[in-house]
Amino acid sequence: MNIKESRVDQIGGIILGIFSLLLYFVIIPLEVGDTSKFGVSPRFLPQILALLLMFLSICQVISGYKKRGQEDQKIYTINPNELKLILKSLGVFIIYIIALNITGYLITTVVALAVFMFLYGQRNIKRIVLVSVGIPIAIYLFFTKALTMVLP
Amino acid sequence: MLELLFEGFINVLFTPASLFALIGGVVIGVVLGSIPGLTATMAIALIIPITYYMDPVQSLIMLMGAYNGGTFGGSLAAILLGAPGTPAAAATVADGLGLALQGKAGKAIKMALSASVTGCLFSCVILILVAAPVARYALKFGPAEYTVLMVFSLTIIGSAAGNSMTKGLIGGVLGLLFGMVGLDRIASVPRFTFGVIDLAGGIDLVVMLIGLLALSEIFVQVESVAGGKLDAHLPPPKNSEDDKLSLKEYLANFKTIMRSAAIGCGIGALPGLGPTLASYIGYDMAKRSSKNRSLFGKGALEGVAAAESANNAVCGANLIPLLALGVPGDAMAAIMIGAFMVQGLTPGPLVFREAPDVVAGLYAGLILSNILLFVFITFAYKMFTRVARVETTIIFPVVFIFCVIGVYALNQSMTDLWIMLLFAAIGYVLTKFGYSPATLMIGFILSPLFEVNLRQALLISGSNPLVFFSTPITWVFWIITVVSVYKIVKSKKAAEEA
């Protein structure tokens, strides 16, 4: 899938514009405490930055609009196969982080490394076993024995 | 002083325990610094318990060796993996990895090493010669001066913005906002914590850096795996020259190295700024004054030299406020204060009178640590470059694991892992659609320094904005800032016209 630069600028600008409005009117009032006891309020700079973001997002939408008809604009490519692999990697990563707390570092890391290697195309079983077992053990010994740190 | 320094050298070189302490410090620092997530500061924090059993000189030179080695070690991971081993090596990533992808990993490492050693040795000389006067001058910096200095530093965002100034500025604003997460440093009220207690302390710089630079870069590179590329992580050198750094290349970059070393010294002498900022300013200045500006970010040897010289120059320079005033310049210096106290010494003006031999030993140790670092890496760099020959199907998963364990080890916090993943996703989207993760990072680093000083200055002055124009130092920084903005706008216009 190919997306033209002008489209990226317009969509990006609109998303950032909505975010800056949310930031100014919802997130800052809810998430930033307000007190003027210490001179300038803690909301002062976040509000200025939200306004600046709003201004920049408008600039970006305008810039995208101006680029519309240009032929030499940049094309951003999203390959479905690449996207699939990245989403799979992200999925394995999320499961790995969740499992770390449940099954502990060693078992989870051995399995995660093997899955990642297989996912990226490694089919040599000997290498998969060697790396996915050897590296986690080496890291474990280094962190727990040499650095006396506790791993989950 | 020279006589004492000579004695310091003799003491370190001819006392086996001192020499072992120094070698041990440098090696531990390099190894820990080269692992993404483990910082030079963490290296010296881990060494502190060992130093309880040593005499003051041995203890301090081991810590300085680890700090120096750790600061350099970060660049090894930056060059070979595209993941900064330490935050200070973040500015090295683009050009270091760029060179490594051209089969010039060996050349990049040698340039990083030469620049680091030169930068640190220069700062040692400055430390010895002008420790006391510089520290007295640094004391004149109040919140207003720091704020204007930060305004100047923010101009780096414009320079690092790449082709689109708007996208670069958006990255910078987002970075400034991310830097505000946590308890407000002045009013102690929570900001953007969304009820998550772990966010009260803010987002850890290392967590953010690893997510934004290392993990997101791997996600970008994983795309090539989908394209069926299963060869070595980095290509081998095309010829023997790609693995070497000639004297001619070093001398061609000498001006850049010395400029960055001077910047590193200036930043290091000012408390609270640190090597990460120094490396970005050094890099930015080199980029602006380079004839080969277009090469920056793609594999410029000059870029590696500039960033590495500046960050290692901080190692010596941040001892200036520590020794002369007892003021810690950064987290490392704060740990050093602890190390002094463990030995029954208090850093500050009196230490020059109470324990001149310790100070001289520390100077000698710092200088020798550079020589040791040079010798160690010259012989051991091939061991590190072997990483480059490992297949992508192995290196990517292993770096994933290193990132996870390195980030977890920082604060033993699972929340940090989720934050790292969030920044990896942000970094991936930014990179994919032409935004600049570098500007986000610069904004993040400068955010607390800028805001705290700005608000303190306004608080002290009763909200009078003229405080930012009240001293000659502020005027000097305003002039530099205006010149800097003018140069950036001019260079962007020239680039657009070209």
XYZ file of C-alpha atoms in Angstrom:
650
model
C 0.000 0.000 0.000
C 1.433 3.384 -1.027
C 0.579 6.620 0.768
C 1.546 10.002 -0.647
C 3.382 12.514 1.567
C 0.548 15.034 1.223
C -1.904 12.439 2.589
C 0.433 11.548 5.484
C 0.809 15.238 6.350
C -2.943 15.831 6.267
C -3.904 12.713 8.261
C -1.004 13.226 10.698
C -1.963 16.883 11.150
C -5.622 16.028 11.829
C -4.702 13.310 14.382
C -2.271 15.656 16.150
C -4.797 18.481 16.036
C -7.444 16.301 17.739
C -4.825 15.178 20.260
C -3.804 18.766 21.049
C -7.473 19.748 21.609
C -7.948 16.742 23.904
C -4.740 17.650 25.677
C -5.764 21.264 26.274
C -9.418 20.762 27.193
C -9.507 17.284 28.772
C -6.147 15.756 29.699
C -4.469 18.812 31.268
C -7.499 19.798 33.445
C -7.880 16.178 34.591
C -4.267 15.081 34.864
C -2.305 18.165 35.913
C -2.813 19.507 39.388
C -3.347 23.263 39.591
C -1.769 25.461 42.216
C -0.411 28.973 42.023
C 1.290 28.796 45.429
C 4.664 28.413 43.771
C 4.523 31.159 41.185
C 3.849 29.758 37.737
C 1.235 26.984 37.723
C 2.278 23.399 36.814
C -0.283 23.710 33.970
C 1.443 26.715 32.420
C 3.981 25.005 30.166
C 1.801 21.980 29.226
C -0.917 24.427 28.076
C 1.545 26.443 26.009
C 2.872 23.229 24.453
C -0.688 22.046 23.677
C -1.344 25.342 21.859
C 1.959 25.061 20.030
C 1.088 21.504 18.987
C -2.276 22.740 17.725
C -0.544 25.429 15.655
C 1.987 22.946 14.245
C -0.747 20.442 13.356
C -2.591 23.180 11.395
C 0.691 24.019 9.624
C 1.084 20.362 8.738
C -2.439 20.068 7.315
C -1.830 23.200 5.220
C 1.547 21.851 4.080
C -0.134 18.563 3.061
C -2.857 20.471 1.211
C -0.253 22.504 -0.699
C 1.645 19.347 -1.708
C -1.499 17.644 -3.098
C -0.865 18.097 -6.795
C 2.947 17.816 -6.664
C 4.401 14.873 -8.555
C 7.787 14.755 -6.819
C 6.369 14.172 -3.331
C 7.603 11.304 -1.200
C 5.704 7.998 -1.212
C 5.483 5.989 2.022
C 5.110 2.246 1.468
C 3.430 -0.223 3.793
C 4.014 -3.799 2.756
C 1.344 -6.201 4.156
C 3.967 -8.934 4.751
C 6.172 -6.520 6.684
C 3.257 -5.258 8.698
C 2.210 -8.825 9.515
C 5.710 -9.683 10.764
C 5.896 -6.534 12.896
C 2.474 -7.177 14.397
C 3.470 -10.790 15.116
C 6.722 -9.558 16.737
C 4.726 -7.096 18.821
C 2.317 -9.875 19.830
C 5.155 -12.189 20.923
C 6.741 -9.285 22.753
C 3.557 -8.473 24.675
C 3.007 -12.154 25.597
C 6.658 -12.344 26.679
C 6.325 -9.357 29.032
C 3.078 -10.728 30.532
C 4.539 -14.234 30.901
C 7.725 -12.926 32.562
C 5.774 -12.283 35.748
C 3.990 -15.640 35.645
C 6.525 -18.243 34.551
C 9.676 -16.331 35.460
C 12.638 -15.114 33.440
C 14.415 -18.312 32.416
C 11.620 -20.426 30.926
C 9.874 -17.447 29.316
C 13.051 -16.104 27.736
C 14.109 -19.495 26.342
C 10.680 -19.907 24.696
C 10.494 -16.270 23.508
C 13.967 -16.386 21.926
C 13.135 -19.634 20.108
C 9.823 -18.198 18.857
C 11.453 -14.936 17.700
C 14.222 -16.809 15.863
C 11.707 -19.089 14.149
C 9.521 -16.108 13.271
C 12.441 -14.332 11.588
C 13.233 -17.322 9.434
C 15.833 -19.310 11.354
C 15.206 -23.007 10.604
C 18.425 -24.551 11.929
C 17.145 -26.392 15.014
C 20.645 -26.745 16.480
C 21.192 -22.985 16.324
C 17.758 -22.225 17.739
C 18.341 -24.534 20.722
C 21.889 -23.342 21.295
C 21.063 -19.628 21.228
C 17.684 -19.762 22.968
C 19.064 -21.809 25.858
C 22.641 -20.500 26.033
C 21.972 -16.749 25.908
C 19.246 -16.644 28.622
C 21.428 -18.745 30.944
C 24.438 -16.471 30.332
C 22.317 -13.357 30.939
C 20.800 -14.935 34.050
C 24.212 -15.797 35.529
C 25.622 -12.361 34.676
C 22.741 -10.434 36.217
C 22.108 -12.601 39.273
C 25.637 -13.705 40.177
C 27.932 -10.943 38.888
C 25.585 -7.981 39.353
C 23.577 -9.530 42.210
C 20.297 -8.393 40.676
C 16.968 -10.151 40.987
C 15.244 -11.200 37.766
C 11.540 -12.097 37.710
C 50.784 20.397 41.543
C 52.940 18.856 38.779
C 55.102 17.146 41.362
C 52.036 15.699 43.067
C 50.641 14.603 39.712
C 53.904 12.815 38.914
C 53.714 11.048 42.266
C 50.100 10.161 41.462
C 51.201 8.491 38.220
C 53.955 6.563 40.007
C 51.522 5.492 42.709
C 48.937 4.205 40.235
C 51.367 2.576 37.822
C 53.645 0.874 40.327
C 51.140 -0.247 42.921
C 49.687 -3.503 41.567
C 46.420 -3.079 43.496
C 45.885 0.410 42.017
C 46.676 -0.755 38.505
C 44.292 -3.720 38.855
C 41.592 -1.429 40.226
C 41.971 0.859 37.225
C 42.015 -1.989 34.672
C 39.040 -3.641 36.411
C 37.101 -0.374 36.404
C 37.696 0.275 32.698
C 36.838 -3.304 31.632
C 33.676 -3.470 33.779
C 32.636 -0.037 32.526
C 33.093 -0.971 28.849
C 31.229 -4.282 29.241
C 28.298 -2.820 31.184
C 28.148 0.318 29.045
C 27.932 -1.758 25.878
C 24.776 -3.538 27.089
C 21.696 -1.462 26.214
C 19.984 -0.451 29.428
C 23.030 -0.648 31.676
C 24.516 2.821 32.048
C 27.933 4.073 33.094
C 26.291 5.402 36.260
C 24.916 1.948 36.986
C 28.402 0.494 36.448
C 29.908 2.710 39.127
C 26.939 2.129 41.453
C 27.578 -1.621 41.174
C 31.309 -1.183 41.796
C 30.878 0.931 44.946
C 30.497 -2.061 47.338
C 33.827 -3.461 46.069
C 35.567 -0.146 46.727
C 34.791 -0.309 50.476
C 37.813 -2.564 50.794
C 40.207 -0.318 48.899
C 42.258 2.741 49.796
C 40.912 6.140 48.618
C 43.030 6.421 45.455
C 42.295 2.841 44.328
C 38.623 3.277 45.039
C 38.262 6.564 43.152
C 40.329 5.562 40.128
C 38.347 2.342 39.780
C 35.121 4.365 39.743
C 36.512 6.915 37.283
C 37.804 4.103 35.054
C 34.331 2.526 35.075
C 32.668 5.836 34.296
C 35.025 6.598 31.428
C 34.849 3.021 30.099
C 31.071 2.935 30.497
C 30.595 6.202 28.630
C 32.676 4.849 25.752
C 31.106 1.358 25.965
C 27.733 2.834 25.070
C 29.071 3.721 21.633
C 29.969 0.085 20.854
C 26.302 -0.927 21.065
C 25.305 2.255 19.223
C 27.591 1.411 16.301
C 27.110 -2.357 16.149
C 23.464 -2.722 17.144
C 21.977 0.713 16.523
C 21.002 0.713 20.200
C 22.775 3.230 22.440
C 24.386 1.294 25.286
C 24.066 4.445 27.381
C 22.002 7.613 26.839
C 25.235 9.508 26.171
C 25.756 7.425 23.016
C 22.340 8.248 21.528
C 23.803 10.894 19.213
C 26.295 8.321 17.892
C 23.621 5.876 16.696
C 22.694 7.331 13.302
C 26.211 7.820 11.966
C 27.760 4.874 13.832
C 25.205 2.415 12.493
C 25.284 4.171 9.125
C 29.013 3.455 8.863
C 28.567 -0.106 10.160
C 25.945 -0.764 7.472
C 28.567 0.259 4.904
C 30.936 -2.376 6.335
C 32.908 0.240 8.263
C 32.101 -0.818 11.831
C 35.819 -1.127 12.671
C 36.521 2.380 11.361
C 33.572 3.810 13.301
C 34.671 2.136 16.543
C 38.241 3.394 16.119
C 37.028 6.923 15.429
C 34.718 6.748 18.468
C 37.638 5.495 20.563
C 40.114 8.123 19.346
C 37.587 10.922 19.782
C 36.526 9.690 23.242
C 40.106 9.427 24.460
C 41.059 12.819 22.997
C 37.932 14.448 24.459
C 38.492 12.990 27.909
C 42.225 13.788 27.945
C 41.441 17.373 26.945
C 38.951 17.649 29.785
C 41.563 16.197 32.189
C 43.985 18.966 31.226
C 41.252 21.566 31.719
C 40.330 19.955 35.034
C 43.914 20.157 36.282
C 44.542 23.684 35.028
C 41.315 25.547 35.684
C 39.218 23.510 38.122
C 38.860 26.220 40.707
C 38.295 29.347 38.503
C 35.808 27.589 36.194
C 33.855 26.265 39.147
C 33.680 29.753 40.655
C 32.336 31.090 37.349
C 29.790 28.250 37.084
C 28.491 29.301 40.506
C 27.264 32.539 38.918
C 24.761 30.572 36.856
C 21.333 31.009 38.351
C 17.957 29.724 37.069
C 17.655 32.625 34.586
C 21.048 31.851 33.006
C 20.203 28.147 32.870
C 16.825 28.907 31.242
C 18.412 30.937 28.458
C 21.046 28.220 28.037
C 18.183 25.720 27.651
C 16.469 27.981 25.092
C 19.706 27.876 23.124
C 19.837 24.082 23.536
C 16.277 23.833 22.193
C 17.507 25.234 18.876
C 19.116 21.813 18.349
C 15.577 20.584 17.609
C 15.403 22.847 14.574
C 18.753 21.599 13.370
C 17.874 17.916 13.935
C 14.466 18.297 12.304
C 15.531 16.844 8.959
C 13.620 17.743 5.779
C 10.447 18.949 7.487
C 10.820 21.637 10.131
C 7.141 21.220 11.161
C 7.530 17.483 11.748
C 10.758 18.069 13.669
C 9.127 20.681 15.883
C 6.151 18.365 16.516
C 8.619 15.718 17.715
C 10.284 18.297 19.976
C 6.963 19.420 21.501
C 5.933 15.799 22.130
C 9.315 15.198 23.777
C 8.878 18.241 26.024
C 5.419 16.941 27.016
C 6.704 13.427 27.768
C 9.388 15.023 29.940
C 6.647 16.516 32.137
C 5.203 13.170 33.182
C 5.506 12.582 36.936
C 5.406 14.697 40.063
C 5.841 18.386 39.315
C 9.345 19.241 40.515
C 8.322 22.523 42.135
C 4.716 22.136 43.323
C 4.880 18.321 43.832
C 1.508 17.738 42.152
C 1.130 14.789 39.750
C 1.141 15.483 36.021
C 0.060 13.028 33.305
C 0.446 10.022 35.613
C -3.065 8.659 34.872
C -3.183 7.111 38.340
C -0.135 4.914 37.701
C 2.056 5.148 40.803
C 5.176 4.047 38.903
C 4.850 7.150 36.726
C 5.133 9.502 39.706
C 8.930 9.550 39.305
C 8.574 10.377 35.615
C 9.672 8.407 32.585
C 13.206 7.087 32.879
C 15.436 8.454 30.120
C 17.059 5.056 29.546
C 13.674 3.322 29.198
C 12.568 5.907 26.672
C 15.826 5.795 24.729
C 15.853 2.026 24.420
C 12.238 1.962 23.289
C 12.520 4.882 20.905
C 15.914 4.114 19.399
C 16.757 0.449 19.900
C 13.460 -1.429 19.783
C 11.850 0.774 17.146
C 14.980 0.476 14.973
C 14.748 -3.313 15.204
C 11.081 -3.152 14.205
C 12.118 -1.086 11.184
C 14.903 -3.551 10.360
C 12.602 -6.550 10.875
C 10.883 -5.374 7.704
C 13.962 -6.478 5.773
C 13.510 -9.969 7.249
C 10.036 -9.992 5.746
C 11.712 -9.135 2.467
C 13.722 -12.371 2.736
C 17.053 -10.845 3.827
C 18.647 -13.420 6.105
C 22.317 -12.579 5.800
C 24.656 -11.128 8.409
C 23.409 -8.296 10.589
C 26.096 -5.986 9.200
C 28.104 -6.391 5.987
C 31.816 -7.255 6.205
C 34.433 -4.604 5.333
C 34.837 -4.226 1.562
C 38.589 -3.797 1.987
C 41.154 -3.489 4.750
C 40.806 0.327 4.727
C 37.189 0.022 5.918
C 38.427 -1.538 9.131
C 41.123 1.062 9.825
C 41.268 4.650 10.924
C 44.185 6.438 9.289
C 46.078 9.286 10.920
C 44.875 11.445 8.010
C 41.224 10.702 8.855
C 41.842 11.430 12.526
C 43.572 14.720 11.737
C 40.837 15.681 9.272
C 38.370 15.427 12.166
C 40.673 16.920 14.797
C 39.035 20.333 14.685
C 35.614 18.750 15.222
C 36.967 16.606 18.053
C 38.493 19.595 19.830
C 35.354 21.723 19.360
C 33.252 18.938 20.858
C 35.772 18.435 23.658
C 35.479 22.127 24.540
C 31.663 21.869 24.477
C 31.818 18.737 26.654
C 34.064 20.576 29.127
C 31.692 23.537 29.303
C 28.620 21.339 29.764
C 30.410 19.064 32.246
C 31.474 22.016 34.384
C 27.854 23.139 34.737
C 25.970 21.006 37.262
C 22.926 19.105 36.055
C 23.479 19.003 32.305
C 25.391 15.777 31.657
C 27.025 13.895 28.769
C 23.852 13.229 26.724
C 23.202 16.923 26.188
C 26.914 17.508 25.535
C 26.988 14.874 22.798
C 23.921 16.347 21.077
C 25.270 19.891 21.176
C 28.701 18.688 19.975
C 27.061 16.729 17.166
C 24.830 19.623 16.199
C 27.693 22.120 16.099
C 29.740 19.741 13.949
C 26.808 19.271 11.574
C 26.250 23.000 11.218
C 29.877 23.779 10.456
C 30.561 20.749 8.266
C 31.104 20.887 4.527
C 29.552 17.419 4.265
C 26.325 18.223 6.124
C 24.266 15.898 3.954
C 26.289 12.898 5.174
C 25.271 13.489 8.800
C 22.815 10.885 10.013
C 23.769 8.501 7.225
C 27.303 7.539 8.202
C 29.516 10.571 8.750
C 32.789 9.818 10.501
C 32.721 13.435 11.667
C 29.355 12.833 13.377
C 30.753 9.916 15.390
C 33.837 11.955 16.319
C 31.774 14.958 17.430
C 29.325 13.041 19.624
C 31.938 10.797 21.236
C 34.467 13.519 21.971
C 31.785 15.655 23.640
C 30.309 12.942 25.862
C 33.658 11.646 27.122
C 34.904 15.194 27.738
C 32.163 15.452 30.368
C 33.862 12.640 32.373
C 36.738 14.874 33.431
C 34.882 18.163 33.415
C 32.145 17.168 35.810
C 34.839 16.613 38.418
C 35.410 20.404 38.298
C 32.337 21.402 40.367
C 32.660 18.195 42.400
C 36.232 18.743 43.537
C 36.289 22.518 43.698
C 32.863 23.110 45.248
C 31.525 19.746 46.404
C 28.625 20.173 43.968
C 27.730 17.006 42.009
C 27.326 17.735 38.289
C 25.253 14.639 37.572
C 24.198 11.267 39.024
C 27.687 9.870 38.550
C 29.249 12.751 40.451
C 26.694 12.263 43.233
C 27.807 8.636 43.557
C 31.409 9.858 43.588
C 30.569 12.083 46.564
C 29.386 8.934 48.329
C 32.649 7.202 47.413
C 34.662 10.124 48.835
C 32.632 10.017 52.037
C 33.106 6.257 52.405
C 36.825 7.060 52.468
C 36.339 9.754 55.104
C 36.835 12.648 52.674
C 34.490 15.477 51.774
C 34.732 16.808 48.215
C 35.021 20.586 48.059
C 37.708 23.256 48.323
C 39.166 21.669 51.479
C 39.959 18.374 49.772
C 42.840 20.062 47.913
C 44.403 20.857 51.307
C 43.340 17.760 53.269
C 44.166 15.100 50.697
C 46.191 16.506 47.785
C 47.656 13.060 47.129
C 44.157 11.651 46.590
C 43.274 14.450 44.175
C 46.551 13.944 42.291
C 45.957 10.180 42.218
C 42.461 10.769 40.858
C 43.817 13.038 38.097
C 46.499 10.481 37.229
C 43.944 7.648 37.288
C 41.613 9.501 34.956
C 44.410 10.183 32.455
C 45.664 6.588 32.674
C 42.130 5.223 32.269
C 42.091 6.781 28.784
C 45.357 5.125 27.836
C 44.069 1.798 29.174
C 40.772 2.232 27.349
C 42.669 2.873 24.106
C 44.877 -0.195 24.544
C 41.979 -2.441 25.657
C 39.656 -1.518 22.793
C 42.449 -1.563 20.193
C 43.090 -5.199 21.083
C 39.538 -6.261 21.929
C 37.427 -4.427 19.344
C 37.487 -7.406 16.962
C 35.755 -9.428 19.669
C 32.978 -6.821 19.741
C 32.744 -6.550 15.934
C 32.060 -10.305 15.751
C 28.543 -9.294 16.742
C 28.309 -7.742 13.292
C 28.740 -11.081 11.598
C 25.834 -12.734 13.390
C 22.724 -13.410 11.299
C 19.734 -11.119 11.657
C 17.598 -14.086 12.718
C 19.794 -14.367 15.809
C 20.850 -10.792 16.513
C 17.355 -9.237 16.471
C 15.828 -11.659 19.008
C 18.912 -11.406 21.247
C 18.795 -7.583 21.194
C 15.072 -7.788 22.033
C 15.914 -9.834 25.110
C 18.800 -7.549 26.100
C 16.504 -4.548 25.860
C 13.883 -6.204 28.055
C 16.310 -7.392 30.714
C 18.363 -4.176 30.630
C 15.268 -2.031 31.122
C 13.860 -4.320 33.805
C 17.171 -4.254 35.686
C 17.081 -0.452 35.908
C 14.261 -0.213 38.448
C 13.021 -3.827 38.604
C 9.751 -2.515 37.237
C 7.363 -4.192 34.812
C 5.809 -0.775 34.097
C 9.135 0.299 32.536
C 8.806 -2.562 30.048
C 5.373 -1.344 28.922
C 6.674 2.218 28.649
C 9.595 0.953 26.546
C 7.152 -0.868 24.266
C 5.005 2.262 23.949
C 8.031 4.302 22.870
C 9.077 1.536 20.475
C 5.678 1.833 18.786
C 5.883 5.645 18.760
C 9.433 5.494 17.365
C 8.378 3.049 14.656
C 5.452 5.201 13.509
C 7.556 8.386 13.601
C 10.376 6.808 11.590
C 7.961 5.210 9.130
C 6.218 8.486 8.300
C 9.170 10.852 8.181
C 8.974 12.363 11.686
C 12.155 12.614 13.701
C 12.532 10.482 16.854
C 15.750 12.434 17.558
C 13.851 15.698 18.100
C 11.433 13.926 20.465
C 14.409 12.707 22.436
C 16.068 16.133 22.578
C 12.796 17.663 23.787
C 12.501 14.977 26.445
C 16.044 15.501 27.732
C 15.693 19.286 27.893
C 12.152 19.365 29.278
C 12.847 19.118 33.033
C 15.935 21.328 32.884
C 14.112 24.006 30.916
C 10.893 23.998 32.912
C 12.388 23.884 36.405
C 14.825 26.712 35.688
C 12.185 28.806 33.916
C 9.754 28.505 36.811
C 12.427 29.010 39.469
C 13.608 32.167 37.706
C 10.033 33.503 37.496
C 9.391 32.531 41.113
C 12.490 34.354 42.348
C 11.810 37.438 40.230
C 8.104 37.689 41.126
C 7.070 36.583 37.612
C 9.116 39.349 35.962
C 10.155 38.110 32.476
C 12.967 40.681 32.363
C 14.930 38.353 34.645
C 15.940 36.483 31.478
C 17.785 39.602 30.295
C 19.176 40.643 33.646
C 22.839 39.590 33.466
C 25.630 39.707 30.866
C 25.636 35.883 30.756
C 21.960 35.801 29.719
C 22.660 38.364 26.979
C 25.553 36.268 25.664
C 23.276 33.210 25.450
C 20.477 35.216 23.777
C 22.888 36.445 21.120
C 24.191 32.907 20.524
C 20.567 31.671 20.306
C 19.532 34.299 17.755
C 22.627 33.595 15.634
C 21.908 29.883 15.906
C 18.261 30.232 14.790
C 19.327 32.493 11.909
C 21.896 29.924 10.755
C 19.392 27.048 10.971
C 16.743 28.930 8.965
C 19.366 29.966 6.404
C 20.686 26.415 6.004
C 17.133 24.994 5.668
C 16.329 27.553 2.987
C 19.551 26.729 1.152
C 18.713 23.016 1.360
C 15.200 23.643 0.005
C 16.544 25.708 -2.897
C 19.129 23.026 -3.687
